[in-house]
PDB file of C-alpha atoms in Angstrom:
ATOM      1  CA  UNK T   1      81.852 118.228  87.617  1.00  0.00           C
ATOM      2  CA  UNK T   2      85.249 120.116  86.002  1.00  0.00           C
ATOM      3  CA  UNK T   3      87.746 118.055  85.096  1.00  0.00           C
ATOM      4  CA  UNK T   4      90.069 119.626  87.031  1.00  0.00           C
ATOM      5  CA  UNK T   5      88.117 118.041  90.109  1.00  0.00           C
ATOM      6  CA  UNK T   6      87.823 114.273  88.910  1.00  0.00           C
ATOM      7  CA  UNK T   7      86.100 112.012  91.711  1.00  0.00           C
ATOM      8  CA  UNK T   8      89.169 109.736  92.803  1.00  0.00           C
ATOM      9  CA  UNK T   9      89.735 106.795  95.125  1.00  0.00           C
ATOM     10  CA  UNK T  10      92.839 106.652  97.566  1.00  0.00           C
ATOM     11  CA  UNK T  11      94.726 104.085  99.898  1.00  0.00           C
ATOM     12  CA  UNK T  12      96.727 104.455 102.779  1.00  0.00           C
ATOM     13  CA  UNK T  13      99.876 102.891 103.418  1.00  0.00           C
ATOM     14  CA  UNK T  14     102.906 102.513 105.987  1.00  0.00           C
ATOM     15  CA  UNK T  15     104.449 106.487 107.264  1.00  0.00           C
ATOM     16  CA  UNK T  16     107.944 104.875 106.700  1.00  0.00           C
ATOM     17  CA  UNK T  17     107.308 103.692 103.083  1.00  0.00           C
ATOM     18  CA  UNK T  18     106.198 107.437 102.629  1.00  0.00           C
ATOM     19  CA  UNK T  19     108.876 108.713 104.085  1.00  0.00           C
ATOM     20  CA  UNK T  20     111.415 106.589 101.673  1.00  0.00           C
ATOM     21  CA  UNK T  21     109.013 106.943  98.470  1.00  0.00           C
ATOM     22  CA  UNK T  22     109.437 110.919  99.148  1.00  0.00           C
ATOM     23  CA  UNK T  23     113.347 110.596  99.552  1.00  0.00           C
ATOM     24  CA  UNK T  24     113.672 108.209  96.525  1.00  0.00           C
ATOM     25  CA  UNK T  25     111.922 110.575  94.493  1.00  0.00           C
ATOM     26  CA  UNK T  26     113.841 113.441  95.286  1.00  0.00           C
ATOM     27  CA  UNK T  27     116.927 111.261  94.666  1.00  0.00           C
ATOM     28  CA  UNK T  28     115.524 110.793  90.750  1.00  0.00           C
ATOM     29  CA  UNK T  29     114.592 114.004  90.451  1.00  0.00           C
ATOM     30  CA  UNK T  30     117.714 115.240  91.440  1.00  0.00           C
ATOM     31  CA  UNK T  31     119.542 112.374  89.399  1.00  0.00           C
ATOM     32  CA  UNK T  32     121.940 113.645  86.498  1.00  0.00           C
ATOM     33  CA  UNK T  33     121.497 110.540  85.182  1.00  0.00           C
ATOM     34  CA  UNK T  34     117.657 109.174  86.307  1.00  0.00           C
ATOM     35  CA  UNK T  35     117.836 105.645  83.731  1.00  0.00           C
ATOM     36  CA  UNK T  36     120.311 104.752  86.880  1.00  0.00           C
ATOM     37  CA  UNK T  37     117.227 104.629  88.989  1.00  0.00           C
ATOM     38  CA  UNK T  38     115.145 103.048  86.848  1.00  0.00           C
ATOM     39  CA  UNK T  39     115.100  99.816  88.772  1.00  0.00           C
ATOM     40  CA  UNK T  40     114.147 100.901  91.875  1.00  0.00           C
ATOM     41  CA  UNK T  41     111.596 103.010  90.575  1.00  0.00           C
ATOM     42  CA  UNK T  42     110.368  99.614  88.953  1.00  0.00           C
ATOM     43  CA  UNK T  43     110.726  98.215  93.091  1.00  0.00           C
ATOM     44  CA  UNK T  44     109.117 100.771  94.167  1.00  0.00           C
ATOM     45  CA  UNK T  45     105.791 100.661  92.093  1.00  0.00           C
ATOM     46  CA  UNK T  46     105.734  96.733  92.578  1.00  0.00           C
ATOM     47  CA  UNK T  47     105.548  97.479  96.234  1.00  0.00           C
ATOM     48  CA  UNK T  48     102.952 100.282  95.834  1.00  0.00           C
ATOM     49  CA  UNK T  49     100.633  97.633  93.542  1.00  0.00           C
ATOM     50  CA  UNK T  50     100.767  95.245  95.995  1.00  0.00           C
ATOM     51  CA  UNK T  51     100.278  97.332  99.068  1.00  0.00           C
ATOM     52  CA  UNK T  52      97.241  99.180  96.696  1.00  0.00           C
ATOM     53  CA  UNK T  53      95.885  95.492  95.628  1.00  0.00           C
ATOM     54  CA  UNK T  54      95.920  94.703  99.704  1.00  0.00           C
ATOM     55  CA  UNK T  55      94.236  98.082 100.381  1.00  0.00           C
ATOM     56  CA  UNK T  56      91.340  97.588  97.902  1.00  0.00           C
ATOM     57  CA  UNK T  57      90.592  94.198  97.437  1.00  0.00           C
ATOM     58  CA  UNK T  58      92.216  92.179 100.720  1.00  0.00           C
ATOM     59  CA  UNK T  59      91.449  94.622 103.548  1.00  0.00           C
ATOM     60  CA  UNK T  60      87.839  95.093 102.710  1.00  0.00           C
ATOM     61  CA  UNK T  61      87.392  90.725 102.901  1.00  0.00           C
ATOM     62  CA  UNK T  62      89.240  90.954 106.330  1.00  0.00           C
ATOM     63  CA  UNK T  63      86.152  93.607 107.174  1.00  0.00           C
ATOM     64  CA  UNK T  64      83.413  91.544 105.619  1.00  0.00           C
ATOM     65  CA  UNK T  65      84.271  88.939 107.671  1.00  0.00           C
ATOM     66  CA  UNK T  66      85.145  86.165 105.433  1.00  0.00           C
ATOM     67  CA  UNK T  67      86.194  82.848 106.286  1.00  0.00           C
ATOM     68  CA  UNK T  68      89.499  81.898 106.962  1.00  0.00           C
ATOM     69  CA  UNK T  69      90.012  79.545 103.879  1.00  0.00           C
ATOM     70  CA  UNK T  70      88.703  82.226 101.552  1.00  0.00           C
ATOM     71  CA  UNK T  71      90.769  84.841 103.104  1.00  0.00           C
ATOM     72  CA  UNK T  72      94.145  82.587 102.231  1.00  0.00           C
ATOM     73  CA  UNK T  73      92.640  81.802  98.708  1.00  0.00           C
ATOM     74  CA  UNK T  74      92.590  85.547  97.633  1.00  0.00           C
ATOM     75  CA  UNK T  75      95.831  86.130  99.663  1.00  0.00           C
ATOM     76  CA  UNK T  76      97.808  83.706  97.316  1.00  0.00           C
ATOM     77  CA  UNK T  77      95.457  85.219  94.454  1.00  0.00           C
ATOM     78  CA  UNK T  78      96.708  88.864  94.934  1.00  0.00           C
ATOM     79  CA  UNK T  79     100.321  87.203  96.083  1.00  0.00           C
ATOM     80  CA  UNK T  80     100.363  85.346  92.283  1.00  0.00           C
ATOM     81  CA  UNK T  81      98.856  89.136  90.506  1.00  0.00           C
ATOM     82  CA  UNK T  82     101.892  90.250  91.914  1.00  0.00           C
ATOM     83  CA  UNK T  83     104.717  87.792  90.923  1.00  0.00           C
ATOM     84  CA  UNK T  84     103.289  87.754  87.387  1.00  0.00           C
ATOM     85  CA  UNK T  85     102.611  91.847  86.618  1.00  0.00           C
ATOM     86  CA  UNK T  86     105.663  92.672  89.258  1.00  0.00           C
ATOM     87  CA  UNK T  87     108.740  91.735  86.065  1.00  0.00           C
ATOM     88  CA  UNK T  88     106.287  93.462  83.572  1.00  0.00           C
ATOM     89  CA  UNK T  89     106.049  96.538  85.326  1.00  0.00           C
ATOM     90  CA  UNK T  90     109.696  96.489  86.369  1.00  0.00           C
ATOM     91  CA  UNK T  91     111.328  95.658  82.777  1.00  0.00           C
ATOM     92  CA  UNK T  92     108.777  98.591  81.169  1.00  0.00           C
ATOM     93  CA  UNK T  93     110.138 100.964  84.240  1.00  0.00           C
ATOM     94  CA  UNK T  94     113.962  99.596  82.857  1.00  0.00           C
ATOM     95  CA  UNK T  95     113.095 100.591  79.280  1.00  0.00           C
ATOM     96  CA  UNK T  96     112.019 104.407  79.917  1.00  0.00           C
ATOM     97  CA  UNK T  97     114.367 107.654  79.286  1.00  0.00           C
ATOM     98  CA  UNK T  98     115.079 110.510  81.274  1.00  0.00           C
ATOM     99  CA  UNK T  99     112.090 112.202  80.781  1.00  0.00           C
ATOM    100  CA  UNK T 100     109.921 109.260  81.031  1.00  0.00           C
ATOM    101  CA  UNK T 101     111.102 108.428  84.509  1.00  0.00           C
ATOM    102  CA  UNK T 102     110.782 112.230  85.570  1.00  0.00           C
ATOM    103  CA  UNK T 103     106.811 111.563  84.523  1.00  0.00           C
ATOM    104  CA  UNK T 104     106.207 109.042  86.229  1.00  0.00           C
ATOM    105  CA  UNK T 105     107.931 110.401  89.295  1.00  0.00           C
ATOM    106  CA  UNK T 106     105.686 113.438  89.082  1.00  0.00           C
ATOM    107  CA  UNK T 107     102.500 111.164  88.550  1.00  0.00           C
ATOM    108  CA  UNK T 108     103.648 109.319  91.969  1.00  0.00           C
ATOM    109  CA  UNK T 109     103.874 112.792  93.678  1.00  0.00           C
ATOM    110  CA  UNK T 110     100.474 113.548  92.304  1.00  0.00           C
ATOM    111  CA  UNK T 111      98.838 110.696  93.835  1.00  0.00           C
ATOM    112  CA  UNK T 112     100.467 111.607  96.814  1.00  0.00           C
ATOM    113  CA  UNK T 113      98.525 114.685  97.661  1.00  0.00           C
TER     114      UNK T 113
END
């Protein structure tokens, strides 16, 4: 396999949180000043993470079946992931430059195809 064409794993999410990742990145792209974004762009990953962790880990136990009890264990398991890696990710989003934020926009649009 190239590395061009690397085997990759997706997730699908809400058509309106599309819609208002695609015009928030086109706001920070277009930004004269991105760093004034930077906390939204922290927001907005924070939502993504916990929308992916649902995707991946919480979706496929709803599938399987699982109990009800179990179900609301890893629910406030994925819930807690988030609280305590949602201010990291946010405060390392607040400490990146221009540039920084511009890469990580582009990575976002990447994903996106």
């Amino acid at each position: 396999m190239s590395k061009s064409v690397q085997p990759s794993l997706r997730f699908f999410y809400p058509e309106a949180l599309h819609i208002r990742t695609l015009q928030f990145l086109d706001t920070l792209e277009q930004a004269e000043d991105p760093t004034r974004h930077a906390n939204a762009l922290g927001d907005l990953v924070v939502e993504l993470t916990d929308i992916g962790m649902d995707y991946y880990f919480l979706k496929p136990l709803e599938q399987a079946g699982v109990g009800f009890v179990l179900r609301q264990s890893a629910n406030l398991g994925m819930a807690g992931a988030v609280r305590v890696i949602g201010p990291v990710i946010r405060k390392i989003i607040a400490r990146l430059d221009h540039s920084q934020l511009l890469t990580i926009s582009a990575y976002l649009r990447q994903l996106m195809r």
